[in-house]
Amino acid sequence: ELPELQMILVEPNIVAEARQRVKPFQHRARWLEAMSDVAHQELPDASLDLVFIDGDHRYQTVVDDLRLWSPKVAPGGCLAGHDFGLNGLGVIRAVSEFALRHNATIRVQTDCFWFFRAADGTWL
């Protein structure tokens, strides 16, 4: 149990199935019904412990998501996402370049999940 856990979900077209899956946690959930490049403006920098990116897999879109959302990660927090695999070549390239620029080691788990923190624990 994590009593202070809050989820902020970014989805431009929230479908009934998504709302149903989140329903048990609705007291902890806040939906931002907008595209990622707009929704990031709703949150202050360094305010999130985890940012999980699973959007458009095209290279430039992933580059943009990383640029817009990485400042939202608090010091010591984690940047993570999905599709670091053959179906996400744009993801692999963008995440790898970002990690290299920030001296971060990418960890890849089963089902193509990736995550890392900056070597110094910060993003800003």
PDB file of C-alpha atoms in Angstrom:
ATOM      1  CA  GLU A   1       0.000   0.000   0.000  1.00  0.00           C
ATOM      2  CA  LEU A   2       1.335   3.388  -1.033  1.00  0.00           C
ATOM      3  CA  PRO A   3      -1.130   5.814   0.549  1.00  0.00           C
ATOM      4  CA  GLU A   4       0.369   8.911  -1.060  1.00  0.00           C
ATOM      5  CA  LEU A   5       0.644   7.469  -4.572  1.00  0.00           C
ATOM      6  CA  GLN A   6      -1.035   9.612  -7.213  1.00  0.00           C
ATOM      7  CA  MET A   7      -1.334   8.786 -10.918  1.00  0.00           C
ATOM      8  CA  ILE A   8      -1.517  11.373 -13.653  1.00  0.00           C
ATOM      9  CA  LEU A   9      -2.625   9.782 -16.896  1.00  0.00           C
ATOM     10  CA  VAL A  10      -2.223  11.551 -20.223  1.00  0.00           C
ATOM     11  CA  GLU A  11      -4.565  10.360 -22.947  1.00  0.00           C
ATOM     12  CA  PRO A  12      -6.117  12.478 -25.703  1.00  0.00           C
ATOM     13  CA  ASN A  13      -9.016  10.050 -26.240  1.00  0.00           C
ATOM     14  CA  ILE A  14      -9.955   8.334 -23.009  1.00  0.00           C
ATOM     15  CA  VAL A  15     -11.889   5.175 -23.779  1.00  0.00           C
ATOM     16  CA  ALA A  16     -14.325   3.410 -21.483  1.00  0.00           C
ATOM     17  CA  GLU A  17     -11.960   0.453 -21.026  1.00  0.00           C
ATOM     18  CA  ALA A  18      -9.206   2.736 -19.710  1.00  0.00           C
ATOM     19  CA  ARG A  19     -11.569   4.408 -17.255  1.00  0.00           C
ATOM     20  CA  GLN A  20     -12.760   0.983 -16.096  1.00  0.00           C
ATOM     21  CA  ARG A  21      -9.202  -0.259 -15.504  1.00  0.00           C
ATOM     22  CA  VAL A  22      -8.364   2.819 -13.449  1.00  0.00           C
ATOM     23  CA  LYS A  23     -11.663   2.801 -11.529  1.00  0.00           C
ATOM     24  CA  PRO A  24     -10.280   0.922  -8.473  1.00  0.00           C
ATOM     25  CA  PHE A  25      -7.683   3.694  -8.174  1.00  0.00           C
ATOM     26  CA  GLN A  26      -9.859   6.651  -9.174  1.00  0.00           C
ATOM     27  CA  HIS A  27      -9.237   8.368  -5.842  1.00  0.00           C
ATOM     28  CA  ARG A  28      -5.557   8.461  -6.841  1.00  0.00           C
ATOM     29  CA  ALA A  29      -5.971   9.173 -10.548  1.00  0.00           C
ATOM     30  CA  ARG A  30      -6.066  12.415 -12.472  1.00  0.00           C
ATOM     31  CA  TRP A  31      -6.704  12.303 -16.205  1.00  0.00           C
ATOM     32  CA  LEU A  32      -5.202  14.908 -18.510  1.00  0.00           C
ATOM     33  CA  GLU A  33      -7.278  14.549 -21.653  1.00  0.00           C
ATOM     34  CA  ALA A  34      -4.831  16.117 -24.084  1.00  0.00           C
ATOM     35  CA  MET A  35      -1.934  15.303 -26.344  1.00  0.00           C
ATOM     36  CA  SER A  36       1.396  14.865 -24.600  1.00  0.00           C
ATOM     37  CA  ASP A  37       2.845  18.060 -26.067  1.00  0.00           C
ATOM     38  CA  VAL A  38       0.022  20.055 -24.423  1.00  0.00           C
ATOM     39  CA  ALA A  39      -0.498  18.060 -21.217  1.00  0.00           C
ATOM     40  CA  HIS A  40       3.069  18.566 -19.974  1.00  0.00           C
ATOM     41  CA  GLN A  41       2.250  22.243 -19.417  1.00  0.00           C
ATOM     42  CA  GLU A  42      -0.195  21.265 -16.650  1.00  0.00           C
ATOM     43  CA  LEU A  43       2.556  20.000 -14.343  1.00  0.00           C
ATOM     44  CA  PRO A  44       5.461  21.815 -12.699  1.00  0.00           C
ATOM     45  CA  ASP A  45       9.022  20.721 -13.358  1.00  0.00           C
ATOM     46  CA  ALA A  46      10.595  18.275 -10.886  1.00  0.00           C
ATOM     47  CA  SER A  47       7.160  17.292  -9.556  1.00  0.00           C
ATOM     48  CA  LEU A  48       6.948  13.596 -10.519  1.00  0.00           C
ATOM     49  CA  ASP A  49       8.811  10.583  -9.172  1.00  0.00           C
ATOM     50  CA  LEU A  50       8.133   8.552 -12.308  1.00  0.00           C
ATOM     51  CA  VAL A  51       7.303   9.503 -15.872  1.00  0.00           C
ATOM     52  CA  PHE A  52       6.274   6.564 -18.074  1.00  0.00           C
ATOM     53  CA  ILE A  53       6.209   7.248 -21.818  1.00  0.00           C
ATOM     54  CA  ASP A  54       4.181   4.978 -24.093  1.00  0.00           C
ATOM     55  CA  GLY A  55       2.932   7.079 -26.960  1.00  0.00           C
ATOM     56  CA  ASP A  56       3.667   7.419 -30.642  1.00  0.00           C
ATOM     57  CA  HIS A  57       6.721   5.320 -31.550  1.00  0.00           C
ATOM     58  CA  ARG A  58       8.077   7.548 -34.288  1.00  0.00           C
ATOM     59  CA  TYR A  59      11.567   8.861 -33.579  1.00  0.00           C
ATOM     60  CA  GLN A  60      10.796  12.595 -33.539  1.00  0.00           C
ATOM     61  CA  THR A  61       7.710  12.138 -31.373  1.00  0.00           C
ATOM     62  CA  VAL A  62       9.719  10.167 -28.802  1.00  0.00           C
ATOM     63  CA  VAL A  63      12.466  12.824 -28.895  1.00  0.00           C
ATOM     64  CA  ASP A  64       9.808  15.462 -28.221  1.00  0.00           C
ATOM     65  CA  ASP A  65       8.219  13.451 -25.379  1.00  0.00           C
ATOM     66  CA  LEU A  66      11.601  12.973 -23.719  1.00  0.00           C
ATOM     67  CA  ARG A  67      12.422  16.675 -24.083  1.00  0.00           C
ATOM     68  CA  LEU A  68       9.042  17.803 -22.713  1.00  0.00           C
ATOM     69  CA  TRP A  69       8.573  15.249 -19.940  1.00  0.00           C
ATOM     70  CA  SER A  70      12.075  14.641 -18.559  1.00  0.00           C
ATOM     71  CA  PRO A  71      12.086  18.008 -16.721  1.00  0.00           C
ATOM     72  CA  LYS A  72       8.967  16.837 -14.850  1.00  0.00           C
ATOM     73  CA  VAL A  73      10.981  14.079 -13.115  1.00  0.00           C
ATOM     74  CA  ALA A  74      12.077  15.010  -9.604  1.00  0.00           C
ATOM     75  CA  PRO A  75      15.710  14.501  -8.537  1.00  0.00           C
ATOM     76  CA  GLY A  76      16.201  10.804  -7.876  1.00  0.00           C
ATOM     77  CA  GLY A  77      13.136   9.963  -9.952  1.00  0.00           C
ATOM     78  CA  CYS A  78      12.867   7.648 -12.916  1.00  0.00           C
ATOM     79  CA  LEU A  79      12.121   8.070 -16.596  1.00  0.00           C
ATOM     80  CA  ALA A  80      10.625   4.965 -18.173  1.00  0.00           C
ATOM     81  CA  GLY A  81       8.604   3.743 -21.097  1.00  0.00           C
ATOM     82  CA  HIS A  82       7.611   0.924 -23.386  1.00  0.00           C
ATOM     83  CA  ASP A  83       8.417  -0.493 -26.821  1.00  0.00           C
ATOM     84  CA  PHE A  84      12.208  -0.639 -26.654  1.00  0.00           C
ATOM     85  CA  GLY A  85      12.213  -3.457 -29.196  1.00  0.00           C
ATOM     86  CA  LEU A  86      11.897  -4.343 -32.875  1.00  0.00           C
ATOM     87  CA  ASN A  87       8.481  -2.700 -33.185  1.00  0.00           C
ATOM     88  CA  GLY A  88       9.830   0.506 -31.692  1.00  0.00           C
ATOM     89  CA  LEU A  89      12.978   1.386 -33.624  1.00  0.00           C
ATOM     90  CA  GLY A  90      12.218   5.097 -33.206  1.00  0.00           C
ATOM     91  CA  VAL A  91      11.918   4.497 -29.468  1.00  0.00           C
ATOM     92  CA  ILE A  92      15.256   2.693 -29.319  1.00  0.00           C
ATOM     93  CA  ARG A  93      17.073   5.449 -31.196  1.00  0.00           C
ATOM     94  CA  ALA A  94      15.515   8.367 -29.288  1.00  0.00           C
ATOM     95  CA  VAL A  95      15.887   6.790 -25.836  1.00  0.00           C
ATOM     96  CA  SER A  96      19.469   5.695 -26.545  1.00  0.00           C
ATOM     97  CA  GLU A  97      20.481   9.174 -27.716  1.00  0.00           C
ATOM     98  CA  PHE A  98      18.796  10.804 -24.707  1.00  0.00           C
ATOM     99  CA  ALA A  99      20.498   8.412 -22.285  1.00  0.00           C
ATOM    100  CA  LEU A 100      23.881   9.060 -23.899  1.00  0.00           C
ATOM    101  CA  ARG A 101      23.446  12.848 -23.607  1.00  0.00           C
ATOM    102  CA  HIS A 102      22.532  12.474 -19.920  1.00  0.00           C
ATOM    103  CA  ASN A 103      25.160   9.861 -19.040  1.00  0.00           C
ATOM    104  CA  ALA A 104      22.422   7.412 -18.054  1.00  0.00           C
ATOM    105  CA  THR A 105      22.392   3.630 -18.313  1.00  0.00           C
ATOM    106  CA  ILE A 106      19.274   2.199 -19.936  1.00  0.00           C
ATOM    107  CA  ARG A 107      17.762  -0.839 -18.269  1.00  0.00           C
ATOM    108  CA  VAL A 108      15.485  -2.973 -20.437  1.00  0.00           C
ATOM    109  CA  GLN A 109      13.080  -5.461 -18.900  1.00  0.00           C
ATOM    110  CA  THR A 110      10.791  -8.093 -20.354  1.00  0.00           C
ATOM    111  CA  ASP A 111       8.120  -6.957 -22.788  1.00  0.00           C
ATOM    112  CA  CYS A 112      10.318  -4.079 -24.014  1.00  0.00           C
ATOM    113  CA  PHE A 113      10.008  -1.858 -20.914  1.00  0.00           C
ATOM    114  CA  TRP A 114      12.900   0.585 -20.465  1.00  0.00           C
ATOM    115  CA  PHE A 115      13.898   2.863 -17.610  1.00  0.00           C
ATOM    116  CA  PHE A 116      16.791   4.948 -16.315  1.00  0.00           C
ATOM    117  CA  ARG A 117      17.832   7.825 -14.109  1.00  0.00           C
ATOM    118  CA  ALA A 118      20.465  10.410 -14.886  1.00  0.00           C
ATOM    119  CA  ALA A 119      23.843   9.484 -13.438  1.00  0.00           C
ATOM    120  CA  ASP A 120      23.671  12.388 -10.971  1.00  0.00           C
ATOM    121  CA  GLY A 121      20.034  11.671 -10.083  1.00  0.00           C
ATOM    122  CA  THR A 122      18.694  14.791 -11.751  1.00  0.00           C
ATOM    123  CA  TRP A 123      17.420  15.841 -15.170  1.00  0.00           C
ATOM    124  CA  LEU A 124      17.588  19.605 -15.018  1.00  0.00           C
TER     125      LEU A 124
END
